[in-house]
mmCIF file of C-alpha atoms and ligand atoms in Angstrom:
data_model
loop_
_atom_site.group_PDB
_atom_site.id
_atom_site.type_symbol
_atom_site.label_atom_id
_atom_site.label_comp_id
_atom_site.label_asym_id
_atom_site.label_seq_id
_atom_site.Cartn_x
_atom_site.Cartn_y
_atom_site.Cartn_z
ATOM 1 C CA MET A 188 14.504 60.174 -52.824
ATOM 2 C CA LEU A 189 14.673 63.887 -53.836
ATOM 3 C CA PRO A 190 12.424 64.559 -56.867
ATOM 4 C CA ALA A 191 15.492 65.033 -59.093
ATOM 5 C CA GLU A 192 16.695 61.514 -58.108
ATOM 6 C CA LEU A 193 13.358 60.024 -58.699
ATOM 7 C CA ALA A 194 13.293 61.668 -62.117
ATOM 8 C CA ALA A 195 16.596 60.368 -63.111
ATOM 9 C CA ASP A 196 15.483 56.871 -62.037
ATOM 10 C CA PHE A 197 12.165 57.160 -63.900
ATOM 11 C CA GLN A 198 14.040 58.328 -67.006
ATOM 12 C CA GLN A 199 16.111 55.021 -66.914
ATOM 13 C CA MET A 200 12.782 53.185 -66.809
ATOM 14 C CA GLY A 201 11.729 54.967 -69.831
ATOM 15 C CA LEU A 202 8.949 57.033 -68.090
ATOM 16 C CA PRO A 203 8.106 60.589 -69.110
ATOM 17 C CA GLY A 204 9.329 63.376 -66.769
ATOM 18 C CA TYR A 205 5.942 64.504 -65.520
ATOM 19 C CA ARG A 206 5.503 60.973 -63.946
ATOM 20 C CA ALA A 207 8.118 61.743 -61.352
ATOM 21 C CA GLN A 208 6.511 65.027 -60.513
ATOM 22 C CA GLN A 209 3.192 63.286 -60.044
ATOM 23 C CA VAL A 210 4.711 60.623 -57.757
ATOM 24 C CA SER A 211 6.666 63.277 -55.761
ATOM 25 C CA ARG A 212 3.461 65.232 -55.089
ATOM 26 C CA TRP A 213 1.649 62.045 -53.978
ATOM 27 C CA LEU A 214 4.546 61.181 -51.580
ATOM 28 C CA GLY A 215 4.538 64.766 -50.306
ATOM 29 C CA ARG A 216 0.950 64.390 -49.431
ATOM 30 C CA GLY A 217 1.669 61.302 -47.477
ATOM 31 C CA VAL A 218 0.104 58.456 -49.312
ATOM 32 C CA ALA A 219 1.167 55.033 -48.040
ATOM 33 C CA SER A 220 0.908 52.967 -51.221
ATOM 34 C CA PHE A 221 1.046 53.342 -55.074
ATOM 35 C CA GLU A 222 -2.533 52.132 -55.281
ATOM 36 C CA GLU A 223 -3.526 55.552 -53.940
ATOM 37 C CA MET A 224 -1.879 57.418 -56.764
ATOM 38 C CA THR A 225 -5.209 57.494 -58.733
ATOM 39 C CA ASP A 226 -3.907 59.637 -61.750
ATOM 40 C CA LEU A 227 -1.367 56.856 -62.663
ATOM 41 C CA GLY A 228 -2.618 53.776 -64.686
ATOM 42 C CA ARG A 229 -2.967 50.306 -63.140
ATOM 43 C CA ASP A 230 0.061 48.908 -64.962
ATOM 44 C CA LEU A 231 2.319 51.686 -63.962
ATOM 45 C CA ARG A 232 1.220 51.534 -60.324
ATOM 46 C CA GLN A 233 2.048 47.875 -60.289
ATOM 47 C CA ARG A 234 5.430 48.556 -61.884
ATOM 48 C CA LEU A 235 6.289 51.067 -59.276
ATOM 49 C CA ALA A 236 5.137 48.851 -56.442
ATOM 50 C CA GLU A 237 7.441 46.081 -57.681
ATOM 51 C CA ARG A 238 10.432 48.505 -57.840
ATOM 52 C CA TYR A 239 10.051 50.752 -54.810
ATOM 53 C CA THR A 240 8.698 50.512 -51.302
ATOM 54 C CA ILE A 241 7.127 53.478 -49.365
ATOM 55 C CA PRO A 242 8.122 52.686 -45.816
ATOM 56 C CA CYS A 243 5.601 54.377 -43.470
ATOM 57 C CA LEU A 244 5.617 55.071 -39.848
ATOM 58 C CA ALA A 245 2.690 53.466 -37.949
ATOM 59 C CA MET A 246 1.048 55.254 -34.967
ATOM 60 C CA VAL A 247 1.368 53.383 -31.613
ATOM 61 C CA ARG A 248 0.032 56.080 -29.384
ATOM 62 C CA ARG A 249 -1.396 59.636 -29.470
ATOM 63 C CA GLN A 250 -1.720 61.787 -26.445
ATOM 64 C CA VAL A 251 -3.317 65.130 -26.390
ATOM 65 C CA SER A 252 -2.477 67.617 -23.522
ATOM 66 C CA ALA A 253 -5.651 68.724 -21.697
ATOM 67 C CA HIS A 254 -3.880 71.972 -20.895
ATOM 68 C CA ASP A 255 -2.764 73.368 -24.226
ATOM 69 C CA GLY A 256 -3.730 70.978 -27.148
ATOM 70 C CA THR A 257 -0.128 69.801 -27.582
ATOM 71 C CA GLU A 258 -0.113 66.359 -29.361
ATOM 72 C CA LYS A 259 2.431 63.685 -28.874
ATOM 73 C CA TYR A 260 2.784 60.687 -31.026
ATOM 74 C CA LEU A 261 4.708 57.515 -30.686
ATOM 75 C CA TRP A 262 5.595 56.042 -34.102
ATOM 76 C CA ARG A 263 6.554 52.468 -34.993
ATOM 77 C CA LEU A 264 9.354 52.283 -37.516
ATOM 78 C CA PRO A 265 9.478 49.529 -40.213
ATOM 79 C CA ASP A 266 11.954 47.515 -38.134
ATOM 80 C CA GLY A 267 9.854 47.524 -34.910
ATOM 81 C CA GLU A 268 11.648 50.417 -33.172
ATOM 82 C CA SER A 269 9.828 53.523 -32.043
ATOM 83 C CA VAL A 270 10.301 57.312 -31.891
ATOM 84 C CA GLU A 271 8.303 60.151 -30.853
ATOM 85 C CA THR A 272 7.106 63.380 -32.340
ATOM 86 C CA VAL A 273 5.342 66.390 -30.814
ATOM 87 C CA PHE A 274 2.878 68.765 -32.495
ATOM 88 C CA MET A 275 2.616 72.150 -30.789
ATOM 89 C CA ARG A 276 0.304 74.974 -31.520
ATOM 90 C CA TYR A 277 1.488 78.541 -31.171
ATOM 91 C CA LYS A 278 -0.074 81.878 -31.979
ATOM 92 C CA HIS A 279 2.505 82.285 -34.851
ATOM 93 C CA GLY A 280 1.885 78.906 -36.252
ATOM 94 C CA ASN A 281 2.268 75.160 -35.719
ATOM 95 C CA SER A 282 5.423 73.494 -34.979
ATOM 96 C CA VAL A 283 6.510 69.780 -35.109
ATOM 97 C CA CYS A 284 9.360 68.508 -32.930
ATOM 98 C CA ILE A 285 11.023 65.438 -34.549
ATOM 99 C CA SER A 286 13.430 62.793 -33.275
ATOM 100 C CA SER A 287 16.626 62.171 -35.236
ATOM 101 C CA GLN A 288 17.771 58.954 -33.803
ATOM 102 C CA VAL A 289 16.344 55.939 -31.963
ATOM 103 C CA GLY A 290 17.852 56.566 -28.558
ATOM 104 C CA CYS A 291 20.951 58.814 -28.068
ATOM 105 C CA ARG A 292 24.562 58.120 -27.060
ATOM 106 C CA MET A 293 25.294 61.581 -25.509
ATOM 107 C CA GLY A 294 24.545 60.558 -22.021
ATOM 108 C CA CYS A 295 23.196 63.924 -20.597
ATOM 109 C CA ALA A 296 22.444 63.424 -16.980
ATOM 110 C CA PHE A 297 18.987 64.834 -17.125
ATOM 111 C CA CYS A 298 17.554 63.311 -20.206
ATOM 112 C CA ALA A 299 15.303 60.360 -20.738
ATOM 113 C CA SER A 300 16.271 59.804 -24.377
ATOM 114 C CA THR A 301 19.774 58.611 -23.613
ATOM 115 C CA ILE A 302 19.028 56.047 -20.860
ATOM 116 C CA GLY A 303 19.209 52.953 -23.114
ATOM 117 C CA GLY A 304 21.985 54.367 -25.427
ATOM 118 C CA LYS A 305 21.563 54.778 -29.180
ATOM 119 C CA VAL A 306 19.904 52.049 -31.059
ATOM 120 C CA ARG A 307 20.371 53.382 -34.515
ATOM 121 C CA ASP A 308 20.142 56.560 -36.752
ATOM 122 C CA LEU A 309 17.015 57.563 -38.405
ATOM 123 C CA ALA A 310 16.953 57.674 -42.262
ATOM 124 C CA ALA A 311 16.124 60.924 -43.848
ATOM 125 C CA SER A 312 12.788 59.440 -45.192
ATOM 126 C CA GLU A 313 11.843 58.414 -41.543
ATOM 127 C CA MET A 314 12.317 62.004 -40.413
ATOM 128 C CA LEU A 315 10.378 63.310 -43.318
ATOM 129 C CA ASP A 316 7.649 60.817 -42.480
ATOM 130 C CA GLU A 317 7.538 62.152 -38.929
ATOM 131 C CA VAL A 318 6.695 65.647 -40.288
ATOM 132 C CA ILE A 319 4.241 64.498 -42.926
ATOM 133 C CA ARG A 320 2.455 61.899 -40.763
ATOM 134 C CA THR A 321 2.264 63.980 -37.596
ATOM 135 C CA GLY A 322 0.738 66.909 -39.691
ATOM 136 C CA LEU A 323 -1.867 64.535 -41.108
ATOM 137 C CA ALA A 324 -2.675 62.975 -37.813
ATOM 138 C CA ALA A 325 -3.035 66.508 -36.176
ATOM 139 C CA GLY A 326 -5.228 67.427 -39.091
ATOM 140 C CA ASP A 327 -3.325 70.770 -39.292
ATOM 141 C CA ARG A 328 -0.611 72.691 -41.253
ATOM 142 C CA VAL A 329 3.000 72.350 -40.250
ATOM 143 C CA ASP A 330 4.637 75.836 -40.253
ATOM 144 C CA SER A 331 7.920 75.043 -38.658
ATOM 145 C CA ILE A 332 10.068 72.196 -37.540
ATOM 146 C CA VAL A 333 12.456 71.816 -34.553
ATOM 147 C CA LEU A 334 15.009 68.979 -34.398
ATOM 148 C CA MET A 335 14.719 68.710 -30.628
ATOM 149 C CA GLY A 336 13.223 65.277 -30.092
ATOM 150 C CA ILE A 337 15.068 62.011 -29.279
ATOM 151 C CA GLY A 338 18.679 61.904 -30.537
ATOM 152 C CA GLU A 339 21.598 64.160 -31.396
ATOM 153 C CA PRO A 340 21.026 65.485 -34.934
ATOM 154 C CA LEU A 341 24.644 66.291 -35.619
ATOM 155 C CA ASP A 342 25.531 62.748 -34.612
ATOM 156 C CA ASN A 343 23.330 61.617 -37.665
ATOM 157 C CA PHE A 344 24.799 64.367 -39.928
ATOM 158 C CA ASP A 345 24.371 63.161 -43.486
ATOM 159 C CA ASN A 346 20.847 61.779 -42.954
ATOM 160 C CA VAL A 347 19.801 64.967 -41.267
ATOM 161 C CA ILE A 348 21.068 67.240 -44.203
ATOM 162 C CA ARG A 349 19.312 65.025 -46.574
ATOM 163 C CA PHE A 350 16.126 65.344 -44.565
ATOM 164 C CA LEU A 351 16.528 69.070 -44.554
ATOM 165 C CA GLN A 352 16.627 69.027 -48.336
ATOM 166 C CA LEU A 353 13.552 66.765 -48.587
ATOM 167 C CA VAL A 354 11.561 68.841 -46.148
ATOM 168 C CA ASN A 355 12.545 72.061 -47.902
ATOM 169 C CA ASP A 356 11.510 70.771 -51.391
ATOM 170 C CA PRO A 357 8.472 72.358 -53.020
ATOM 171 C CA SER A 358 6.993 68.968 -53.844
ATOM 172 C CA GLY A 359 7.068 67.980 -50.097
ATOM 173 C CA PRO A 360 6.256 69.789 -46.943
ATOM 174 C CA ASN A 361 8.012 72.881 -48.534
ATOM 175 C CA ILE A 362 9.242 74.279 -45.155
ATOM 176 C CA GLY A 363 11.826 77.094 -45.438
ATOM 177 C CA MET A 364 15.047 76.868 -43.661
ATOM 178 C CA ARG A 365 14.234 79.950 -41.648
ATOM 179 C CA HIS A 366 11.379 78.006 -40.100
ATOM 180 C CA ILE A 367 13.640 75.149 -38.961
ATOM 181 C CA SER A 368 15.635 74.981 -35.836
ATOM 182 C CA LEU A 369 18.279 72.388 -34.990
ATOM 183 C CA SER A 370 19.376 71.692 -31.434
ATOM 184 C CA THR A 371 22.791 70.159 -30.487
ATOM 185 C CA CYS A 372 24.524 69.279 -27.420
ATOM 186 C CA GLY A 373 27.587 70.828 -28.937
ATOM 187 C CA LEU A 374 29.615 68.536 -31.321
ATOM 188 C CA VAL A 375 32.242 71.100 -32.243
ATOM 189 C CA GLU A 376 33.581 69.595 -35.570
ATOM 190 C CA ALA A 377 29.964 69.002 -36.772
ATOM 191 C CA ILE A 378 29.018 72.670 -35.910
ATOM 192 C CA ASP A 379 31.805 73.783 -38.258
ATOM 193 C CA LYS A 380 30.768 71.350 -40.869
ATOM 194 C CA LEU A 381 27.131 72.625 -40.683
ATOM 195 C CA ALA A 382 28.472 76.195 -40.864
ATOM 196 C CA ALA A 383 30.108 75.419 -44.106
ATOM 197 C CA LEU A 384 26.774 74.477 -45.821
ATOM 198 C CA HIS A 385 25.475 78.074 -45.284
ATOM 199 C CA LEU A 386 22.001 77.018 -44.343
ATOM 200 C CA GLN A 387 19.658 79.639 -43.015
ATOM 201 C CA LEU A 388 18.323 77.472 -40.258
ATOM 202 C CA THR A 389 18.533 78.447 -36.539
ATOM 203 C CA LEU A 390 21.211 76.596 -34.632
ATOM 204 C CA SER A 391 20.382 76.061 -30.898
ATOM 205 C CA VAL A 392 23.043 74.892 -28.561
ATOM 206 C CA SER A 393 22.173 73.016 -25.428
ATOM 207 C CA LEU A 394 24.419 74.821 -23.095
ATOM 208 C CA HIS A 395 23.026 74.145 -19.577
ATOM 209 C CA ALA A 396 26.024 75.498 -17.756
ATOM 210 C CA PRO A 397 28.581 78.283 -18.335
ATOM 211 C CA ASP A 398 31.680 76.523 -16.790
ATOM 212 C CA ASP A 399 33.449 73.136 -17.421
ATOM 213 C CA GLU A 400 32.917 71.807 -13.993
ATOM 214 C CA THR A 401 29.164 72.086 -14.016
ATOM 215 C CA ARG A 402 28.587 71.283 -17.675
ATOM 216 C CA SER A 403 30.795 68.163 -17.634
ATOM 217 C CA ARG A 404 28.722 66.959 -14.761
ATOM 218 C CA LEU A 405 25.606 67.329 -16.683
ATOM 219 C CA MET A 406 26.807 66.597 -20.219
ATOM 220 C CA PRO A 407 29.545 64.046 -20.785
ATOM 221 C CA VAL A 408 30.123 65.642 -24.309
ATOM 222 C CA ASN A 409 31.721 68.575 -22.433
ATOM 223 C CA ARG A 410 34.567 66.300 -21.281
ATOM 224 C CA GLY A 411 35.683 66.120 -25.091
ATOM 225 C CA TYR A 412 35.329 69.726 -26.057
ATOM 226 C CA GLY A 413 34.951 71.994 -23.065
ATOM 227 C CA VAL A 414 33.021 75.388 -22.853
ATOM 228 C CA ASP A 415 35.714 77.570 -24.461
ATOM 229 C CA ALA A 416 35.841 75.400 -27.627
ATOM 230 C CA LEU A 417 32.166 75.358 -27.838
ATOM 231 C CA PHE A 418 31.840 79.162 -27.716
ATOM 232 C CA ASP A 419 34.604 79.465 -30.254
ATOM 233 C CA ALA A 420 32.662 77.180 -32.536
ATOM 234 C CA CYS A 421 29.470 79.239 -32.033
ATOM 235 C CA GLU A 422 31.391 82.452 -32.891
ATOM 236 C CA ARG A 423 32.752 80.815 -36.080
ATOM 237 C CA TYR A 424 29.219 79.639 -36.962
ATOM 238 C CA PHE A 425 27.979 83.247 -36.778
ATOM 239 C CA ALA A 426 30.866 84.656 -38.652
ATOM 240 C CA VAL A 427 30.344 82.051 -41.574
ATOM 241 C CA THR A 428 26.557 81.991 -41.737
ATOM 242 C CA GLY A 429 25.568 85.443 -40.398
ATOM 243 C CA ARG A 430 23.083 83.557 -38.108
ATOM 244 C CA ARG A 431 23.426 83.927 -34.403
ATOM 245 C CA VAL A 432 23.392 80.698 -32.327
ATOM 246 C CA SER A 433 20.847 80.564 -29.517
ATOM 247 C CA PHE A 434 21.409 78.801 -26.197
ATOM 248 C CA GLU A 435 19.083 76.417 -24.343
ATOM 249 C CA TYR A 436 19.540 76.187 -20.603
ATOM 250 C CA ALA A 437 17.637 73.700 -18.495
ATOM 251 C CA MET A 438 17.395 74.908 -14.935
ATOM 252 C CA VAL A 439 18.475 72.166 -12.533
ATOM 253 C CA ARG A 440 17.882 72.778 -8.813
ATOM 254 C CA ASP A 441 21.192 73.624 -6.965
ATOM 255 C CA VAL A 442 23.309 72.353 -9.951
ATOM 256 C CA ASN A 443 23.305 75.168 -12.484
ATOM 257 C CA ASP A 444 20.799 77.779 -11.103
ATOM 258 C CA THR A 445 22.724 79.752 -8.590
ATOM 259 C CA PRO A 446 23.680 83.458 -8.808
ATOM 260 C CA ARG A 447 27.215 82.518 -9.494
ATOM 261 C CA HIS A 448 26.164 80.533 -12.529
ATOM 262 C CA GLY A 449 24.190 83.532 -13.693
ATOM 263 C CA ASP A 450 27.008 85.842 -13.402
ATOM 264 C CA MET A 451 29.456 83.472 -15.290
ATOM 265 C CA LEU A 452 26.925 83.153 -18.109
ATOM 266 C CA VAL A 453 26.607 86.902 -18.188
ATOM 267 C CA ARG A 454 30.459 87.175 -18.531
ATOM 268 C CA ARG A 455 30.289 84.732 -21.495
ATOM 269 C CA LEU A 456 27.447 86.212 -23.468
ATOM 270 C CA ARG A 457 27.407 89.880 -22.809
ATOM 271 C CA GLY A 458 27.824 91.836 -26.072
ATOM 272 C CA THR A 459 27.478 88.793 -28.312
ATOM 273 C CA GLY A 460 23.807 89.472 -29.012
ATOM 274 C CA SER A 461 23.068 85.707 -28.329
ATOM 275 C CA HIS A 462 19.800 84.731 -26.895
ATOM 276 C CA VAL A 463 19.196 82.395 -23.947
ATOM 277 C CA ASN A 464 16.153 80.174 -23.534
ATOM 278 C CA LEU A 465 15.557 79.029 -19.988
ATOM 279 C CA ILE A 466 13.688 75.785 -19.543
ATOM 280 C CA ARG A 467 12.679 74.472 -16.207
ATOM 281 C CA LEU A 468 13.972 70.918 -16.076
ATOM 282 C CA ASN A 469 11.151 68.414 -16.805
ATOM 283 C CA TYR A 470 11.452 65.871 -14.087
ATOM 284 C CA VAL A 471 12.531 62.475 -15.253
ATOM 285 C CA SER A 472 12.139 59.899 -12.518
ATOM 286 C CA GLU A 473 15.052 57.837 -13.574
ATOM 287 C CA ARG A 474 17.475 60.746 -13.418
ATOM 288 C CA GLY A 475 17.059 62.041 -9.877
ATOM 289 C CA LEU A 476 17.716 65.681 -10.790
ATOM 290 C CA MET A 477 15.052 68.261 -9.757
ATOM 291 C CA PRO A 478 13.725 71.218 -11.460
ATOM 292 C CA SER A 479 14.604 74.726 -10.142
ATOM 293 C CA SER A 480 11.691 76.439 -8.521
ATOM 294 C CA GLU A 481 9.744 78.919 -10.628
ATOM 295 C CA GLU A 482 10.954 81.748 -8.353
ATOM 296 C CA THR A 483 14.716 80.757 -8.974
ATOM 297 C CA VAL A 484 14.105 80.663 -12.710
ATOM 298 C CA ARG A 485 12.547 84.142 -12.674
ATOM 299 C CA ALA A 486 15.430 85.468 -10.543
ATOM 300 C CA PHE A 487 17.999 83.836 -12.826
ATOM 301 C CA ALA A 488 16.328 85.360 -15.884
ATOM 302 C CA GLN A 489 16.309 88.765 -14.341
ATOM 303 C CA ARG A 490 20.000 88.388 -13.522
ATOM 304 C CA LEU A 491 20.794 87.595 -17.110
ATOM 305 C CA SER A 492 18.681 90.451 -18.307
ATOM 306 C CA ASP A 493 20.196 93.011 -15.920
ATOM 307 C CA GLY A 494 23.595 91.892 -17.164
ATOM 308 C CA GLY A 495 22.639 92.635 -20.797
ATOM 309 C CA VAL A 496 21.839 89.183 -22.092
ATOM 310 C CA THR A 497 18.489 88.606 -23.915
ATOM 311 C CA VAL A 498 16.614 85.891 -22.198
ATOM 312 C CA THR A 499 13.219 84.176 -22.510
ATOM 313 C CA VAL A 500 11.684 81.591 -20.290
ATOM 314 C CA ARG A 501 10.222 78.724 -22.386
ATOM 315 C CA ARG A 502 6.526 78.099 -21.928
ATOM 316 C CA ARG A 503 5.880 74.532 -20.822
ATOM 317 C CA LEU A 504 3.617 72.764 -23.206
ATOM 318 C CA GLY A 505 2.434 69.257 -22.794
ATOM 319 C CA SER A 506 3.868 68.692 -19.340
ATOM 320 C CA ASP A 507 0.822 66.435 -18.586
ATOM 321 C CA ILE A 508 1.619 64.102 -21.425
ATOM 322 C CA ASP A 509 5.334 63.372 -20.866
ATOM 323 C CA ALA A 510 6.184 65.680 -23.725
ATOM 324 C CA ALA A 511 9.916 65.972 -22.648
ATOM 325 C CA CYS A 512 12.500 64.230 -24.742
ATOM 326 C CA GLY A 513 12.255 60.443 -24.704
ATOM 327 C CA GLN A 514 9.669 60.149 -21.898
ATOM 328 C CA LEU A 515 6.970 58.615 -24.083
ATOM 329 C CA ARG A 516 9.292 55.965 -25.682
ATOM 330 C CA ARG A 517 10.712 55.288 -22.133
ATOM 331 C CA GLY A 518 7.272 54.692 -20.794
ATOM 332 C CA GLU A 519 6.483 52.234 -23.686
ATOM 333 C CA MET A 520 9.685 50.355 -23.112
ATOM 334 C CA ARG A 521 9.003 49.924 -19.402
ATOM 335 C CA LYS A 522 5.764 48.198 -20.202
ATOM 336 C CA LEU A 523 7.385 45.616 -22.574
HETATM 337 N N1 SAH J 630 20.479 66.281 -28.759
HETATM 338 C C1 SAH J 630 20.060 67.512 -29.003
HETATM 339 C C2 SAH J 630 18.609 67.584 -29.334
HETATM 340 C C3 SAH J 630 17.625 66.843 -28.513
HETATM 341 S S1 SAH J 630 17.294 67.340 -26.746
HETATM 342 C C4 SAH J 630 20.472 68.508 -27.924
HETATM 343 O O1 SAH J 630 21.012 68.062 -26.974
HETATM 344 O O2 SAH J 630 20.272 69.766 -28.072
HETATM 345 C C5 SAH J 630 16.320 68.843 -26.882
HETATM 346 C C6 SAH J 630 16.602 69.769 -25.677
HETATM 347 O O3 SAH J 630 15.882 69.225 -24.505
HETATM 348 C C7 SAH J 630 18.032 69.932 -25.278
HETATM 349 O O4 SAH J 630 18.303 71.248 -24.963
HETATM 350 C C8 SAH J 630 18.116 68.941 -24.115
HETATM 351 O O5 SAH J 630 19.239 69.279 -23.292
HETATM 352 C C9 SAH J 630 16.710 69.256 -23.501
HETATM 353 N N2 SAH J 630 16.353 68.251 -22.499
HETATM 354 C C10 SAH J 630 16.510 67.022 -22.357
HETATM 355 N N3 SAH J 630 15.990 66.375 -21.312
HETATM 356 C C11 SAH J 630 15.424 67.424 -20.588
HETATM 357 C C12 SAH J 630 14.673 67.559 -19.401
HETATM 358 N N4 SAH J 630 14.436 66.417 -18.672
HETATM 359 N N5 SAH J 630 14.240 68.735 -19.071
HETATM 360 C C13 SAH J 630 14.416 69.876 -19.805
HETATM 361 N N6 SAH J 630 15.115 69.831 -20.968
HETATM 362 C C14 SAH J 630 15.570 68.594 -21.357
#
């Protein structure tokens, strides 16, 4: 519940306004029960425990990368499903990468998250709990959030927007929209719906190919919208929000990493001011696709840059702990 909703409910229960603020603050700090809310009287704690539940994620596994300190968590949800969250430390602050669904129905050819399809959407409270509990477990501040874990956030639109309100609230993690990135495989109508909300978050589009033939091979979603429609939506997004869309491009050997693909991408993006983030594909054994060589990635980046497109190559964090989308949950499912 948002603090205002809790306050309205408390008012109906005949409780004074400051009680809702106290409880919101405790929840923001991640307490798991009303018993821990020590500045409430015993009777009140009991009354609240009868009326509400605080659904908490339980830690199943925690892996820490020996290379870079990246931490990956597998959380058990109240109904027994599980999702993963990653905690990353950068010079400019700590970032948490959260899942938005249990599984995914987008079917991208390189991705581990989508192998078993979508099981269900995550509730806003579950996404919030990923942020709070991961911060507590890592013992460190959370400065920014990326919605780049398991699931397609725009396929769980209403819950994700509600999560953004919760995580943005001063009584909770209090993370500003400019410190939040949302990544989508490119659901065109949902991009327009998001634009209309005028949020100041960063929208990243998983592009992975500049042409329909290659993109449809990698991403079934492209068979519905196509690259032209996607770029049009990105332009509208910029026009409405004033925020430029950035593009993710996972480099797959001999599939989307040739000079021809580089040139097509330059033609698409030159002059738009858009930023491309190249990621060497994380190898997922079930998927059969191979990462491009580091040399190919470097040459591709150079080609974009020579063509006037801003490009960065994503640093690989946590590759020794299966930190790519869905790999940890997959591993756990294989064991069952
Ligand atoms: N569904 C959203 C967000 C989750 S995926 C989206 O599609 O953007 C986060 C990013 O990781 C996406 O860009 C996705 O395409 C990419 N990704 C998935 N599997 C990958 C892999 N094996 N190697 C590299 N990137 C991968």
